[in-house]
PDB file of C-alpha atoms and ligand atoms in Angstrom:
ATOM      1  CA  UNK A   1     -39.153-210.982-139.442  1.00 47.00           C
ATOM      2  CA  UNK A   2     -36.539-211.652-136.646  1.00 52.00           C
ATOM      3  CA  UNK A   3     -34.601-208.462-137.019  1.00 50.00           C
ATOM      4  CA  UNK A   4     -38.334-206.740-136.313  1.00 50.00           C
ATOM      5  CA  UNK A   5     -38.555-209.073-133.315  1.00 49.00           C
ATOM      6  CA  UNK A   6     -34.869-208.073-131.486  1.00 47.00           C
ATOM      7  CA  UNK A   7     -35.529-204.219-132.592  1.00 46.00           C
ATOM      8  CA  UNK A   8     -39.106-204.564-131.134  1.00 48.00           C
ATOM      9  CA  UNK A   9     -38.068-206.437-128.115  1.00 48.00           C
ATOM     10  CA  UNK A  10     -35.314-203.744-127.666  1.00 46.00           C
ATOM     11  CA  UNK A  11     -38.097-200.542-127.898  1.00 47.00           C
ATOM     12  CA  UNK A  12     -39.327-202.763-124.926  1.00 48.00           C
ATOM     13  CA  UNK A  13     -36.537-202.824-122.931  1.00 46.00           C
ATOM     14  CA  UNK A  14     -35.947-199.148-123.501  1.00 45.00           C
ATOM     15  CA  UNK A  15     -39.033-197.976-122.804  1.00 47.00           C
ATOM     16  CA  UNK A  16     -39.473-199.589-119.633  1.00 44.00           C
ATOM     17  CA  UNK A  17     -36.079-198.766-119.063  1.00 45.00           C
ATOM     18  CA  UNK A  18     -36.503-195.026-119.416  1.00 43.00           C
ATOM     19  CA  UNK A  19     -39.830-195.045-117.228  1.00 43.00           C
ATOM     20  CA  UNK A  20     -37.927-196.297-114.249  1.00 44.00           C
ATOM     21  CA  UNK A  21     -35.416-193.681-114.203  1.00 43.00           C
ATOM     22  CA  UNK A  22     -38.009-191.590-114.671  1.00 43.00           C
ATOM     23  CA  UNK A  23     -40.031-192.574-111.602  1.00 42.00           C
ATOM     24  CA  UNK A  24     -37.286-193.038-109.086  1.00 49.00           C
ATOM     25  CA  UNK A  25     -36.434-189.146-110.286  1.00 61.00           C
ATOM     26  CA  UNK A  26     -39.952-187.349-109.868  1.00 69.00           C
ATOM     27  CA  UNK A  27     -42.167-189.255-106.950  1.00 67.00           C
ATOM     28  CA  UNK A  28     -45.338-190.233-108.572  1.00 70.00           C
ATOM     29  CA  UNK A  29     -47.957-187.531-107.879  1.00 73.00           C
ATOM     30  CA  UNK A  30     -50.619-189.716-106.336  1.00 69.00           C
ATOM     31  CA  UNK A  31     -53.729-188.024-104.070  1.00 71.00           C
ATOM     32  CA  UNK A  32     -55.048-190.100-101.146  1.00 71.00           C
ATOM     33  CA  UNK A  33     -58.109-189.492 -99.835  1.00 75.00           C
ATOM     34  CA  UNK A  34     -56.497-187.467 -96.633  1.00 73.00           C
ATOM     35  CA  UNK A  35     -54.944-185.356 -99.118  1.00 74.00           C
ATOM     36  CA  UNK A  36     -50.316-185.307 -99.087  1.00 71.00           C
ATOM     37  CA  UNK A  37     -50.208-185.981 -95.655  1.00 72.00           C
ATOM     38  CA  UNK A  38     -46.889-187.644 -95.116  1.00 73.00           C
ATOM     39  CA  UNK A  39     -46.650-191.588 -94.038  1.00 71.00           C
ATOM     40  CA  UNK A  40     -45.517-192.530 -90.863  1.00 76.00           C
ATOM     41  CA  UNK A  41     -44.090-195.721 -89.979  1.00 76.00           C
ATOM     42  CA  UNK A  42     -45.055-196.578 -86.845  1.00 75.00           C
ATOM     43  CA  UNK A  43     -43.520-199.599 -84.820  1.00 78.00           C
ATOM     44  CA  UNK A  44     -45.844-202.010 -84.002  1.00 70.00           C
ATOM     45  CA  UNK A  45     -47.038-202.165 -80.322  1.00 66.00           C
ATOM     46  CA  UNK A  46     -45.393-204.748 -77.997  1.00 67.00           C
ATOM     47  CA  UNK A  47     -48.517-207.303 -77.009  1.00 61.00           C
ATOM     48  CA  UNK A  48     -49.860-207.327 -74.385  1.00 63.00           C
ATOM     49  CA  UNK A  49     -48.786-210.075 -71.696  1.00 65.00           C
ATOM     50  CA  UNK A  50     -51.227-212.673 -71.301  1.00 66.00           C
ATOM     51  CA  UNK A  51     -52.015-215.138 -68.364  1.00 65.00           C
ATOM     52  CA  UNK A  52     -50.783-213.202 -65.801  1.00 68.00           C
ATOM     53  CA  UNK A  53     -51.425-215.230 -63.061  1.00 75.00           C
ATOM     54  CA  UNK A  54     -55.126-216.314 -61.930  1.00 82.00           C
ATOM     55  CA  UNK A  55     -57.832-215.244 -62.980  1.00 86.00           C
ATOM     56  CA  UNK A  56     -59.759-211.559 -63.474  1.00 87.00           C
ATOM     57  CA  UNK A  57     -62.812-210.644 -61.592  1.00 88.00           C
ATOM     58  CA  UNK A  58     -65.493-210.575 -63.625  1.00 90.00           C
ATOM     59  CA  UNK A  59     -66.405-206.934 -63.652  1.00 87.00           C
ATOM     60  CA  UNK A  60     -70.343-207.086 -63.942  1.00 90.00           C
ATOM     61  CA  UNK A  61     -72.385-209.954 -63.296  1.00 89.00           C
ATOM     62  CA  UNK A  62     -72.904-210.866 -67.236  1.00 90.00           C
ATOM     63  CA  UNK A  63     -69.505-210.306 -68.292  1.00 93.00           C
ATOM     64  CA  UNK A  64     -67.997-213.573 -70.525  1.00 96.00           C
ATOM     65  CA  UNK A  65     -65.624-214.595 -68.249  1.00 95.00           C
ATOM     66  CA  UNK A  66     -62.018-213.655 -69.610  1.00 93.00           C
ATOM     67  CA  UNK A  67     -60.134-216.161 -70.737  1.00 92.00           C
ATOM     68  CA  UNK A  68     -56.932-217.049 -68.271  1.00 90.00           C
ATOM     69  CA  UNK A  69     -54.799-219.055 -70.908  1.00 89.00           C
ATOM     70  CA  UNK A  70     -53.745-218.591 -74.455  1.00 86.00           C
ATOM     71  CA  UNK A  71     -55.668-219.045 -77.374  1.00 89.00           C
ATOM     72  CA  UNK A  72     -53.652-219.209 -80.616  1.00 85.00           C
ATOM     73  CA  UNK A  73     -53.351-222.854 -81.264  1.00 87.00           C
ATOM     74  CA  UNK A  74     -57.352-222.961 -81.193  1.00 91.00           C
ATOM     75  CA  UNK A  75     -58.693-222.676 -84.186  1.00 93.00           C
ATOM     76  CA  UNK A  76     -62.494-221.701 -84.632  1.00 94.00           C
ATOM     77  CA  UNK A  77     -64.380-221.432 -87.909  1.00 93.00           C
ATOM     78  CA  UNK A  78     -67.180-222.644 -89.779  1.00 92.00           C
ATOM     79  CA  UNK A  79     -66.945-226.378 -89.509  1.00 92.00           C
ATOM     80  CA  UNK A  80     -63.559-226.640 -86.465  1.00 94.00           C
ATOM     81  CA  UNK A  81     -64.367-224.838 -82.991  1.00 95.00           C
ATOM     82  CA  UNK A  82     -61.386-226.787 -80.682  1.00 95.00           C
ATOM     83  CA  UNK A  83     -62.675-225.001 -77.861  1.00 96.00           C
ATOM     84  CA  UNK A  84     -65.477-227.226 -77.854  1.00 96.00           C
ATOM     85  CA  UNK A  85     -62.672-230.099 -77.767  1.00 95.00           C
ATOM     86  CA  UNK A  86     -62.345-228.718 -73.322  1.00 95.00           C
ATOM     87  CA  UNK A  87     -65.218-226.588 -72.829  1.00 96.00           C
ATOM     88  CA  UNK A  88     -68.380-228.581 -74.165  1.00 97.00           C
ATOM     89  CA  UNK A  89     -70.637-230.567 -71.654  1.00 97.00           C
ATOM     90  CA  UNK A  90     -69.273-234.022 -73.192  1.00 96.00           C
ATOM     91  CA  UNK A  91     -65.950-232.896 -73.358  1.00 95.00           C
ATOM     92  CA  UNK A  92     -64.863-231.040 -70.145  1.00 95.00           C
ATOM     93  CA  UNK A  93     -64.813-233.489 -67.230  1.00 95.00           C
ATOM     94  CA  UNK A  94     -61.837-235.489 -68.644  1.00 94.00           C
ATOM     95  CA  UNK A  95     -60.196-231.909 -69.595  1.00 93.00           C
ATOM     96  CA  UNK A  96     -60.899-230.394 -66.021  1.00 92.00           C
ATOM     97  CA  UNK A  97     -62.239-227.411 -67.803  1.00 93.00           C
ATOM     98  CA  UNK A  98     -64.866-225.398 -66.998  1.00 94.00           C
ATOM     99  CA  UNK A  99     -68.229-226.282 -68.850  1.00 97.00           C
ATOM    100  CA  UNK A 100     -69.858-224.054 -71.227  1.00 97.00           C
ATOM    101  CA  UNK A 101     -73.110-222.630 -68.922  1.00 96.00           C
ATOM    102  CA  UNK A 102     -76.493-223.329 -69.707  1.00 95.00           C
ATOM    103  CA  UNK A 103     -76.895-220.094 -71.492  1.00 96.00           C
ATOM    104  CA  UNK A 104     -74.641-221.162 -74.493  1.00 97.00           C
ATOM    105  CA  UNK A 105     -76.893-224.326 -75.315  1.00 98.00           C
ATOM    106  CA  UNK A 106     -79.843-222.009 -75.997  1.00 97.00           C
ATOM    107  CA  UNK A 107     -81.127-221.654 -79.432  1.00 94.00           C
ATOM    108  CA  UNK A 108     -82.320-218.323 -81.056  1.00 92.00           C
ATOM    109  CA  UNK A 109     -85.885-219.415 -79.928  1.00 94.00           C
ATOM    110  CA  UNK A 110     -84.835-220.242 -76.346  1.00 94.00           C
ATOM    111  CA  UNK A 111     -85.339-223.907 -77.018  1.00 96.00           C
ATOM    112  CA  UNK A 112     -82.335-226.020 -75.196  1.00 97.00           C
ATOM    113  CA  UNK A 113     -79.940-227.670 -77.816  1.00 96.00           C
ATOM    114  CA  UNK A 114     -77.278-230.504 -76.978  1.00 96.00           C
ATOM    115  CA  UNK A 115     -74.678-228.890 -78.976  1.00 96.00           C
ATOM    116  CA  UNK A 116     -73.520-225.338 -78.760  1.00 97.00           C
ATOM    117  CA  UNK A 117     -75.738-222.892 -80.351  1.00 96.00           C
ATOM    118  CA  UNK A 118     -74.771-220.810 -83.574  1.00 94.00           C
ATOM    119  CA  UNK A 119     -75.449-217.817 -81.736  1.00 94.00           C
ATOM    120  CA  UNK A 120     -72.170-218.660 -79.519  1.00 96.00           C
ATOM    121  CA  UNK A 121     -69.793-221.035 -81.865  1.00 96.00           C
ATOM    122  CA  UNK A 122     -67.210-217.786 -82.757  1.00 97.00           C
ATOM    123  CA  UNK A 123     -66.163-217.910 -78.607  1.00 97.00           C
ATOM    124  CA  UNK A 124     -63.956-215.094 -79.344  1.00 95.00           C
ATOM    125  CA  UNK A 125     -66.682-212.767 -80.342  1.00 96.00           C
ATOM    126  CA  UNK A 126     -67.223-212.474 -76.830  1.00 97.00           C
ATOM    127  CA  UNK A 127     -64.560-214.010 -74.678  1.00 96.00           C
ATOM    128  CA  UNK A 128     -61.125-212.500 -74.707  1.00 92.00           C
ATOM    129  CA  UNK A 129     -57.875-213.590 -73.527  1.00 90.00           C
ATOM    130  CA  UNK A 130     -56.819-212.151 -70.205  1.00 89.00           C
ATOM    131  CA  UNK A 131     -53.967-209.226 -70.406  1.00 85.00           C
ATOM    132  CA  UNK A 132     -52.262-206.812 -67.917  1.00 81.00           C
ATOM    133  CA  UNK A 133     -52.987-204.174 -70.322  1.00 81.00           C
ATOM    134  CA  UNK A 134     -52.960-200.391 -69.868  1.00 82.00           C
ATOM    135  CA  UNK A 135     -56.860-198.830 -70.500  1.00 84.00           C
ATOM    136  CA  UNK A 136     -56.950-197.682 -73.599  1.00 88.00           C
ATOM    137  CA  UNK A 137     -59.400-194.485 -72.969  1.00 93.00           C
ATOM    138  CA  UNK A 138     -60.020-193.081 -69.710  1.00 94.00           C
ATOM    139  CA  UNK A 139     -63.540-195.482 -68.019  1.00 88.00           C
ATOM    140  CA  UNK A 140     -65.005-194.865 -65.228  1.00 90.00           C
ATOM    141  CA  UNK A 141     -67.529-197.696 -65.568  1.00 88.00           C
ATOM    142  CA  UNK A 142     -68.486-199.192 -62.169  1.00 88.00           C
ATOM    143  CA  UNK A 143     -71.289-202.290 -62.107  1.00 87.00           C
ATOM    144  CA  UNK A 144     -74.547-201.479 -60.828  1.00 86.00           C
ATOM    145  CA  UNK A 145     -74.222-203.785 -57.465  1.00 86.00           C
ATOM    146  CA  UNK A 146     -71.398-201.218 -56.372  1.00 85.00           C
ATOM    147  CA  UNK A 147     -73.844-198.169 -57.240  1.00 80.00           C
ATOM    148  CA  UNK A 148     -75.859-196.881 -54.112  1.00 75.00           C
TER     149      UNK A 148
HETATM  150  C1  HEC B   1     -56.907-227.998 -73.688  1.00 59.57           C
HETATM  151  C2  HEC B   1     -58.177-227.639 -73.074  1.00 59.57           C
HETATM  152  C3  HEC B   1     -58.746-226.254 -73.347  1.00 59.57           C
HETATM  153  C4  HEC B   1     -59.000-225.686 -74.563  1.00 59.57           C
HETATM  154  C5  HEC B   1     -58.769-226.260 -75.959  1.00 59.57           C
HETATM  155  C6  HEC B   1     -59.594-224.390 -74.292  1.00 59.57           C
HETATM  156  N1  HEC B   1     -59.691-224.198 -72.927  1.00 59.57           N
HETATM  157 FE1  HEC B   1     -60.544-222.628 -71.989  1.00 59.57          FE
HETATM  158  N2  HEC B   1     -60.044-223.380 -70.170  1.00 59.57           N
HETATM  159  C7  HEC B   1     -59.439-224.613 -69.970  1.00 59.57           C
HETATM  160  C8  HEC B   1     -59.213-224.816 -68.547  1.00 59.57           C
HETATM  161  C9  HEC B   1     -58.560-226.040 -67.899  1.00 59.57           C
HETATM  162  C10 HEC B   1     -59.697-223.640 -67.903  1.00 59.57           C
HETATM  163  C11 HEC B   1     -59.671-223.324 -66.421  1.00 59.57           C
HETATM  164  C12 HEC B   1     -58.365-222.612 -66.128  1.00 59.57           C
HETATM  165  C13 HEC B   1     -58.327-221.995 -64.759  1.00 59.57           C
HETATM  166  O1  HEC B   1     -59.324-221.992 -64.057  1.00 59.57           O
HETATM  167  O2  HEC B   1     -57.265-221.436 -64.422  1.00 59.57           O
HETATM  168  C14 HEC B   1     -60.229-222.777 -68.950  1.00 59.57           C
HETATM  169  C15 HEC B   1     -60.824-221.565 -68.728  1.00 59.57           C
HETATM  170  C16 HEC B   1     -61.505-220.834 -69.688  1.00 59.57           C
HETATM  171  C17 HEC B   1     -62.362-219.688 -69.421  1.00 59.57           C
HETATM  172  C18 HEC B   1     -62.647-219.051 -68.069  1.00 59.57           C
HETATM  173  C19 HEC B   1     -63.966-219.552 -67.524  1.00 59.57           C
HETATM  174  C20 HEC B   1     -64.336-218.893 -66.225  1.00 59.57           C
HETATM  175  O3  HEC B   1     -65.402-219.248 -65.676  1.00 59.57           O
HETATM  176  O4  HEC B   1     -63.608-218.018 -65.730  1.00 59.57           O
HETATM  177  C21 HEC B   1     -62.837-219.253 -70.630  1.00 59.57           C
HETATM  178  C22 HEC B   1     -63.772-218.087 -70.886  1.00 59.57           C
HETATM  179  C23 HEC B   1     -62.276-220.122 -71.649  1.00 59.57           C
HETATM  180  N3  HEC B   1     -61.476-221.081 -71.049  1.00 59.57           N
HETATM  181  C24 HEC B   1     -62.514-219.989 -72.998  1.00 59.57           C
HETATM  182  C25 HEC B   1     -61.879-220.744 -73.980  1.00 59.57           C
HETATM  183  C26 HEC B   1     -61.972-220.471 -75.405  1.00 59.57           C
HETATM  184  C27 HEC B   1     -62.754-219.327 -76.018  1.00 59.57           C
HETATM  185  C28 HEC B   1     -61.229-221.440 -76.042  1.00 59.57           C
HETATM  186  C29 HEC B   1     -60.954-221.582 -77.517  1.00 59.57           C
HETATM  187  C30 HEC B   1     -60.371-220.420 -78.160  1.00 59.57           C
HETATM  188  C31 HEC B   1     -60.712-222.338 -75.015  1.00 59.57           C
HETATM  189  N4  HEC B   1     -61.109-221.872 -73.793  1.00 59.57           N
HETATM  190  C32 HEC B   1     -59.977-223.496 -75.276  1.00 59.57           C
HETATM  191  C33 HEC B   1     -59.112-225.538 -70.953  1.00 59.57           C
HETATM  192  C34 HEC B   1     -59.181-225.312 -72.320  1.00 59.57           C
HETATM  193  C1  HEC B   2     -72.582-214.040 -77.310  1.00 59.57           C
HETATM  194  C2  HEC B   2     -71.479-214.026 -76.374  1.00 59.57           C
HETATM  195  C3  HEC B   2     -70.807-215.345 -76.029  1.00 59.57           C
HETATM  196  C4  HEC B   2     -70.293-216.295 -76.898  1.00 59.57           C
HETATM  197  C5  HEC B   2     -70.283-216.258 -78.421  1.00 59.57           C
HETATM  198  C6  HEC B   2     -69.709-217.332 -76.075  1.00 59.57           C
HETATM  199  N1  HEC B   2     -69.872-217.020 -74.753  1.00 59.57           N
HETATM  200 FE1  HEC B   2     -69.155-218.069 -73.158  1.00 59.57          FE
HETATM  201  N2  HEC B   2     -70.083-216.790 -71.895  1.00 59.57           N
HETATM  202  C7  HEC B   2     -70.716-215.623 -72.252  1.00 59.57           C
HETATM  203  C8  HEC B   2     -71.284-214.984 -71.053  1.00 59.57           C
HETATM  204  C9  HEC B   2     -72.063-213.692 -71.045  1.00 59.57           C
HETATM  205  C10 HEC B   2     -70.923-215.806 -69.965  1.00 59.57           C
HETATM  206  C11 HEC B   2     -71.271-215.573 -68.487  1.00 59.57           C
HETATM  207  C12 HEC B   2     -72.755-215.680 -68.257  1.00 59.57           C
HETATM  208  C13 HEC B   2     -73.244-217.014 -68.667  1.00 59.57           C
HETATM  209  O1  HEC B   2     -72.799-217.991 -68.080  1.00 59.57           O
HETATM  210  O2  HEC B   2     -74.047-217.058 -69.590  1.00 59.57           O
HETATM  211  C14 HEC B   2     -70.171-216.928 -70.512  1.00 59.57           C
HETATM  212  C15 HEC B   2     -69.643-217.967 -69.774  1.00 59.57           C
HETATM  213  C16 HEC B   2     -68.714-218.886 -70.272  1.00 59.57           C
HETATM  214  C17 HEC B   2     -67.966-219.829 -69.453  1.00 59.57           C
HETATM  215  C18 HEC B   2     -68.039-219.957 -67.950  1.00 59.57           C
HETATM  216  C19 HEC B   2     -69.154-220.887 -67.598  1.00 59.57           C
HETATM  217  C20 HEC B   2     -69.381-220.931 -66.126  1.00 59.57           C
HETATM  218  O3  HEC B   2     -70.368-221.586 -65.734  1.00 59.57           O
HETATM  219  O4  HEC B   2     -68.632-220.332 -65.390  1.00 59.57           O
HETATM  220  C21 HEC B   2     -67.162-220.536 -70.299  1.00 59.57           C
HETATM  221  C22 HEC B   2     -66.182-221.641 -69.942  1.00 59.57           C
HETATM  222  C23 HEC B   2     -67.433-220.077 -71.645  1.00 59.57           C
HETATM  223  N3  HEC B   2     -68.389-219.077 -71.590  1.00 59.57           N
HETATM  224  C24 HEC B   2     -66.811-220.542 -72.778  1.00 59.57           C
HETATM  225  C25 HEC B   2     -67.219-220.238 -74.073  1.00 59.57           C
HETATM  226  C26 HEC B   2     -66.761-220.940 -75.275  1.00 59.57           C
HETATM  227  C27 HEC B   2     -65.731-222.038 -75.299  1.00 59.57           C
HETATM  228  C28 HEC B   2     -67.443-220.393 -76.324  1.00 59.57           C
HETATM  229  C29 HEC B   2     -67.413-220.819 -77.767  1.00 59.57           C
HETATM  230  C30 HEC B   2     -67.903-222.177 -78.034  1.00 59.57           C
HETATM  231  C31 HEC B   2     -68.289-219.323 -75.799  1.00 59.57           C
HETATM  232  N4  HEC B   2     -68.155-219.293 -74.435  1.00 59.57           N
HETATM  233  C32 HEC B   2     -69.104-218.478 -76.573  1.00 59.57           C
HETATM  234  C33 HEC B   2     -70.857-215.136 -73.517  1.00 59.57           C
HETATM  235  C34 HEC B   2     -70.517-215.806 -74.679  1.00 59.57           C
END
């Protein structure tokens, strides 16, 4: 019974053994759905500076304002939103924040709510930090009160 055990556990070892000099010999002949196209590692992008000084214009006159400080200690999700914690009518006078506007206490109906409405709790949906980035495709977009 044992000797079966050390010759089985040795078939083991030598089969797996054999596979990987087999594979590091022959690349595996696996299709994507592009076809062989060769990978390409590509070095990641540097990010984008944020807060450069001030604040951005507002580009239109409904644009969410950008946001002109950084964001990554803030977490949002279903039950935490620490925005909230600066920007919420309760909250913001000690924080010398801006308050959220009228428009996010709304509720799907248009009734007015004392607490931020779903439709706005993931900020970042619509609200993006503020970068000196490069455009990323050509725009030519100018806001209707410049248009004569
Ligand atoms: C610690 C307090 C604090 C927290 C937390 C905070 N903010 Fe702010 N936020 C501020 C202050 C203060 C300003 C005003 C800065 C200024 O005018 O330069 C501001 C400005 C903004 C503005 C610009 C408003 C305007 O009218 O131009 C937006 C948008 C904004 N914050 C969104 C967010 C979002 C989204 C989060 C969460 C991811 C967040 N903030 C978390 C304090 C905070
Ligand atoms: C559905 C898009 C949307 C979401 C989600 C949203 N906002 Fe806004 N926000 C806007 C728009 C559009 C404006 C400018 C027009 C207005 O005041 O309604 C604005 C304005 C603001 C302002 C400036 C208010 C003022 O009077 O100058 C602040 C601060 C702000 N949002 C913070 C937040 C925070 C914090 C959250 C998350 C709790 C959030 N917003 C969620 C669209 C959004």
């Amino acid at each position: 019974m044992r000797i079966m055990f050390v010759a089985a556990l040795g078939l083991i070892a030598g089969l797996s053994f054999g596979s990987v000099s087999a594979s590091s010999q022959q690349a595996p002949d696996i299709k994507t759905l592009r076809g062989n196209v060769p990978t390409v590692d590509l070095a990641a992008p540097e990010v984008a500076r944020q807060n450069v000084g001030g604040r951005f214009e507002r580009a239109y006159r409904q644009q969410p304002p950008l946001i002109p400080h950084q964001i990554d200690r803030y977490q949002i999700d279903l039950r935490t939103n620490q925005c909230l914690s600066c920007h919420d009518w309760s909250t913001a006078a000690k924080n010398a924040a801006p308050t959220l506007s009228m428009t996010h206490y709304l509720d799907r109906d248009g009734r007015q709510t004392d607490t931020v409405a779903g439709t706005r709790w993931f900020c970042n949906q619509c609200h993006v930090p503020q970068a000196d980035a490069k455009d990323l495709v050509e725009n030519t977009f100018k806001p209707s009160s410049t248009v004569k």
